[in-house]
Amino acid sequence: ETSTDMDFQQMMAGMPAGEQQKLMVMLEEMQLKEQVTMYNSLVERCFANCTSTFRSKNLDEREEKCIVRCTQKFIKASARAGQTFQSMGVPMMGG
């Protein structure tokens, strides 16, 4: 555990149960919003990089492979950034 985790736990321990619950709901909402923002960013970036025409309602083989590679890179980069922030002691939402 980091000192930030311990500080948060100490702060929570000193709060009434109702306030703890309100704070946890707020944190969960913030986490969900961040996840949706990240997902939207991923979709926009990969779509813009991988699709160039609208010949068909389905992706062609090249576009599909590009989208898979783009998605994998985005997820790996996000995980690597999270690990870096965690090693620096930066508090992360949801983790």
PDB file of C-alpha atoms in Angstrom:
ATOM      1  CA  GLU A   1       0.000   0.000   0.000  1.00  0.00           C
ATOM      2  CA  THR A   2       1.139   3.510  -0.747  1.00  0.00           C
ATOM      3  CA  SER A   3       0.980   6.361   1.721  1.00  0.00           C
ATOM      4  CA  THR A   4      -1.838   7.818  -0.408  1.00  0.00           C
ATOM      5  CA  ASP A   5      -3.867   4.618   0.079  1.00  0.00           C
ATOM      6  CA  MET A   6      -3.280   4.775   3.831  1.00  0.00           C
ATOM      7  CA  ASP A   7      -4.203   8.484   3.945  1.00  0.00           C
ATOM      8  CA  PHE A   8      -7.444   7.720   2.092  1.00  0.00           C
ATOM      9  CA  GLN A   9      -8.264   4.847   4.436  1.00  0.00           C
ATOM     10  CA  GLN A  10      -7.584   7.008   7.481  1.00  0.00           C
ATOM     11  CA  MET A  11      -9.787   9.756   6.069  1.00  0.00           C
ATOM     12  CA  MET A  12     -12.574   7.248   5.389  1.00  0.00           C
ATOM     13  CA  ALA A  13     -12.275   5.781   8.896  1.00  0.00           C
ATOM     14  CA  GLY A  14     -12.963   9.200  10.385  1.00  0.00           C
ATOM     15  CA  MET A  15     -16.134   9.784   8.341  1.00  0.00           C
ATOM     16  CA  PRO A  16     -19.673   8.802   9.253  1.00  0.00           C
ATOM     17  CA  ALA A  17     -20.945   5.750   7.320  1.00  0.00           C
ATOM     18  CA  GLY A  18     -23.406   7.832   5.281  1.00  0.00           C
ATOM     19  CA  GLU A  19     -20.648  10.197   4.161  1.00  0.00           C
ATOM     20  CA  GLN A  20     -18.392   7.260   3.301  1.00  0.00           C
ATOM     21  CA  GLN A  21     -21.126   5.817   1.105  1.00  0.00           C
ATOM     22  CA  LYS A  22     -21.704   9.159  -0.648  1.00  0.00           C
ATOM     23  CA  LEU A  23     -17.977   9.513  -1.308  1.00  0.00           C
ATOM     24  CA  MET A  24     -17.710   5.975  -2.682  1.00  0.00           C
ATOM     25  CA  VAL A  25     -20.677   6.564  -5.030  1.00  0.00           C
ATOM     26  CA  MET A  26     -19.075   9.797  -6.227  1.00  0.00           C
ATOM     27  CA  LEU A  27     -15.730   8.048  -6.817  1.00  0.00           C
ATOM     28  CA  GLU A  28     -17.447   5.235  -8.735  1.00  0.00           C
ATOM     29  CA  GLU A  29     -19.247   7.784 -10.920  1.00  0.00           C
ATOM     30  CA  MET A  30     -15.966   9.572 -11.613  1.00  0.00           C
ATOM     31  CA  GLN A  31     -14.319   6.260 -12.506  1.00  0.00           C
ATOM     32  CA  LEU A  32     -17.145   5.330 -14.869  1.00  0.00           C
ATOM     33  CA  LYS A  33     -16.974   8.725 -16.548  1.00  0.00           C
ATOM     34  CA  GLU A  34     -13.213   8.338 -17.020  1.00  0.00           C
ATOM     35  CA  GLN A  35     -13.679   4.855 -18.499  1.00  0.00           C
ATOM     36  CA  VAL A  36     -16.305   6.131 -20.964  1.00  0.00           C
ATOM     37  CA  THR A  37     -14.035   9.021 -21.939  1.00  0.00           C
ATOM     38  CA  MET A  38     -11.129   6.637 -22.516  1.00  0.00           C
ATOM     39  CA  TYR A  39     -13.325   4.284 -24.566  1.00  0.00           C
ATOM     40  CA  ASN A  40     -14.634   7.155 -26.702  1.00  0.00           C
ATOM     41  CA  SER A  41     -11.083   8.364 -27.288  1.00  0.00           C
ATOM     42  CA  LEU A  42     -10.052   4.870 -28.360  1.00  0.00           C
ATOM     43  CA  VAL A  43     -12.970   4.539 -30.784  1.00  0.00           C
ATOM     44  CA  GLU A  44     -12.410   7.981 -32.304  1.00  0.00           C
ATOM     45  CA  ARG A  45      -8.651   7.524 -32.695  1.00  0.00           C
ATOM     46  CA  CYS A  46      -8.777   4.033 -34.167  1.00  0.00           C
ATOM     47  CA  PHE A  47     -11.690   4.847 -36.472  1.00  0.00           C
ATOM     48  CA  ALA A  48      -9.924   7.943 -37.786  1.00  0.00           C
ATOM     49  CA  ASN A  49      -6.638   6.070 -38.290  1.00  0.00           C
ATOM     50  CA  CYS A  50      -8.072   2.897 -39.811  1.00  0.00           C
ATOM     51  CA  THR A  51     -11.033   3.825 -41.992  1.00  0.00           C
ATOM     52  CA  SER A  52     -10.852   5.929 -45.096  1.00  0.00           C
ATOM     53  CA  THR A  53     -13.892   5.044 -47.160  1.00  0.00           C
ATOM     54  CA  PHE A  54     -17.454   4.003 -46.584  1.00  0.00           C
ATOM     55  CA  ARG A  55     -17.818   1.497 -49.433  1.00  0.00           C
ATOM     56  CA  SER A  56     -19.553  -0.970 -47.142  1.00  0.00           C
ATOM     57  CA  LYS A  57     -21.347  -0.981 -43.824  1.00  0.00           C
ATOM     58  CA  ASN A  58     -18.804  -3.591 -42.684  1.00  0.00           C
ATOM     59  CA  LEU A  59     -15.079  -3.133 -42.144  1.00  0.00           C
ATOM     60  CA  ASP A  60     -12.877  -4.704 -44.794  1.00  0.00           C
ATOM     61  CA  GLU A  61     -10.046  -7.045 -43.751  1.00  0.00           C
ATOM     62  CA  ARG A  62      -7.390  -4.301 -43.763  1.00  0.00           C
ATOM     63  CA  GLU A  63      -9.531  -1.966 -41.648  1.00  0.00           C
ATOM     64  CA  GLU A  64     -10.375  -4.715 -39.185  1.00  0.00           C
ATOM     65  CA  LYS A  65      -6.706  -5.676 -38.700  1.00  0.00           C
ATOM     66  CA  CYS A  66      -5.818  -2.009 -38.255  1.00  0.00           C
ATOM     67  CA  ILE A  67      -8.544  -1.543 -35.636  1.00  0.00           C
ATOM     68  CA  VAL A  68      -7.358  -4.628 -33.710  1.00  0.00           C
ATOM     69  CA  ARG A  69      -3.734  -3.390 -33.736  1.00  0.00           C
ATOM     70  CA  CYS A  70      -4.797   0.135 -32.779  1.00  0.00           C
ATOM     71  CA  THR A  71      -6.920  -1.140 -29.898  1.00  0.00           C
ATOM     72  CA  GLN A  72      -4.147  -3.394 -28.604  1.00  0.00           C
ATOM     73  CA  LYS A  73      -1.631  -0.531 -28.727  1.00  0.00           C
ATOM     74  CA  PHE A  74      -4.026   1.802 -26.915  1.00  0.00           C
ATOM     75  CA  ILE A  75      -4.699  -0.738 -24.153  1.00  0.00           C
ATOM     76  CA  LYS A  76      -0.986  -1.544 -23.719  1.00  0.00           C
ATOM     77  CA  ALA A  77      -0.087   2.156 -23.632  1.00  0.00           C
ATOM     78  CA  SER A  78      -2.811   2.848 -21.059  1.00  0.00           C
ATOM     79  CA  ALA A  79      -1.641  -0.045 -18.883  1.00  0.00           C
ATOM     80  CA  ARG A  80       1.977   1.090 -19.139  1.00  0.00           C
ATOM     81  CA  ALA A  81       1.019   4.662 -18.200  1.00  0.00           C
ATOM     82  CA  GLY A  82      -0.966   3.352 -15.225  1.00  0.00           C
ATOM     83  CA  GLN A  83       2.012   1.313 -14.050  1.00  0.00           C
ATOM     84  CA  THR A  84       4.290   4.328 -14.391  1.00  0.00           C
ATOM     85  CA  PHE A  85       1.932   6.558 -12.413  1.00  0.00           C
ATOM     86  CA  GLN A  86       1.543   3.868  -9.761  1.00  0.00           C
ATOM     87  CA  SER A  87       5.320   3.495  -9.397  1.00  0.00           C
ATOM     88  CA  MET A  88       5.530   7.279  -8.945  1.00  0.00           C
ATOM     89  CA  GLY A  89       2.899   7.130  -6.196  1.00  0.00           C
ATOM     90  CA  VAL A  90       0.256   9.001  -8.183  1.00  0.00           C
ATOM     91  CA  PRO A  91      -3.201   7.977  -6.910  1.00  0.00           C
ATOM     92  CA  MET A  92      -5.215   6.165  -9.605  1.00  0.00           C
ATOM     93  CA  MET A  93      -8.983   5.935  -9.804  1.00  0.00           C
ATOM     94  CA  GLY A  94     -10.309   2.423  -9.333  1.00  0.00           C
ATOM     95  CA  GLY A  95      -7.045   0.810  -8.380  1.00  0.00           C
TER      96      GLY A  95
END
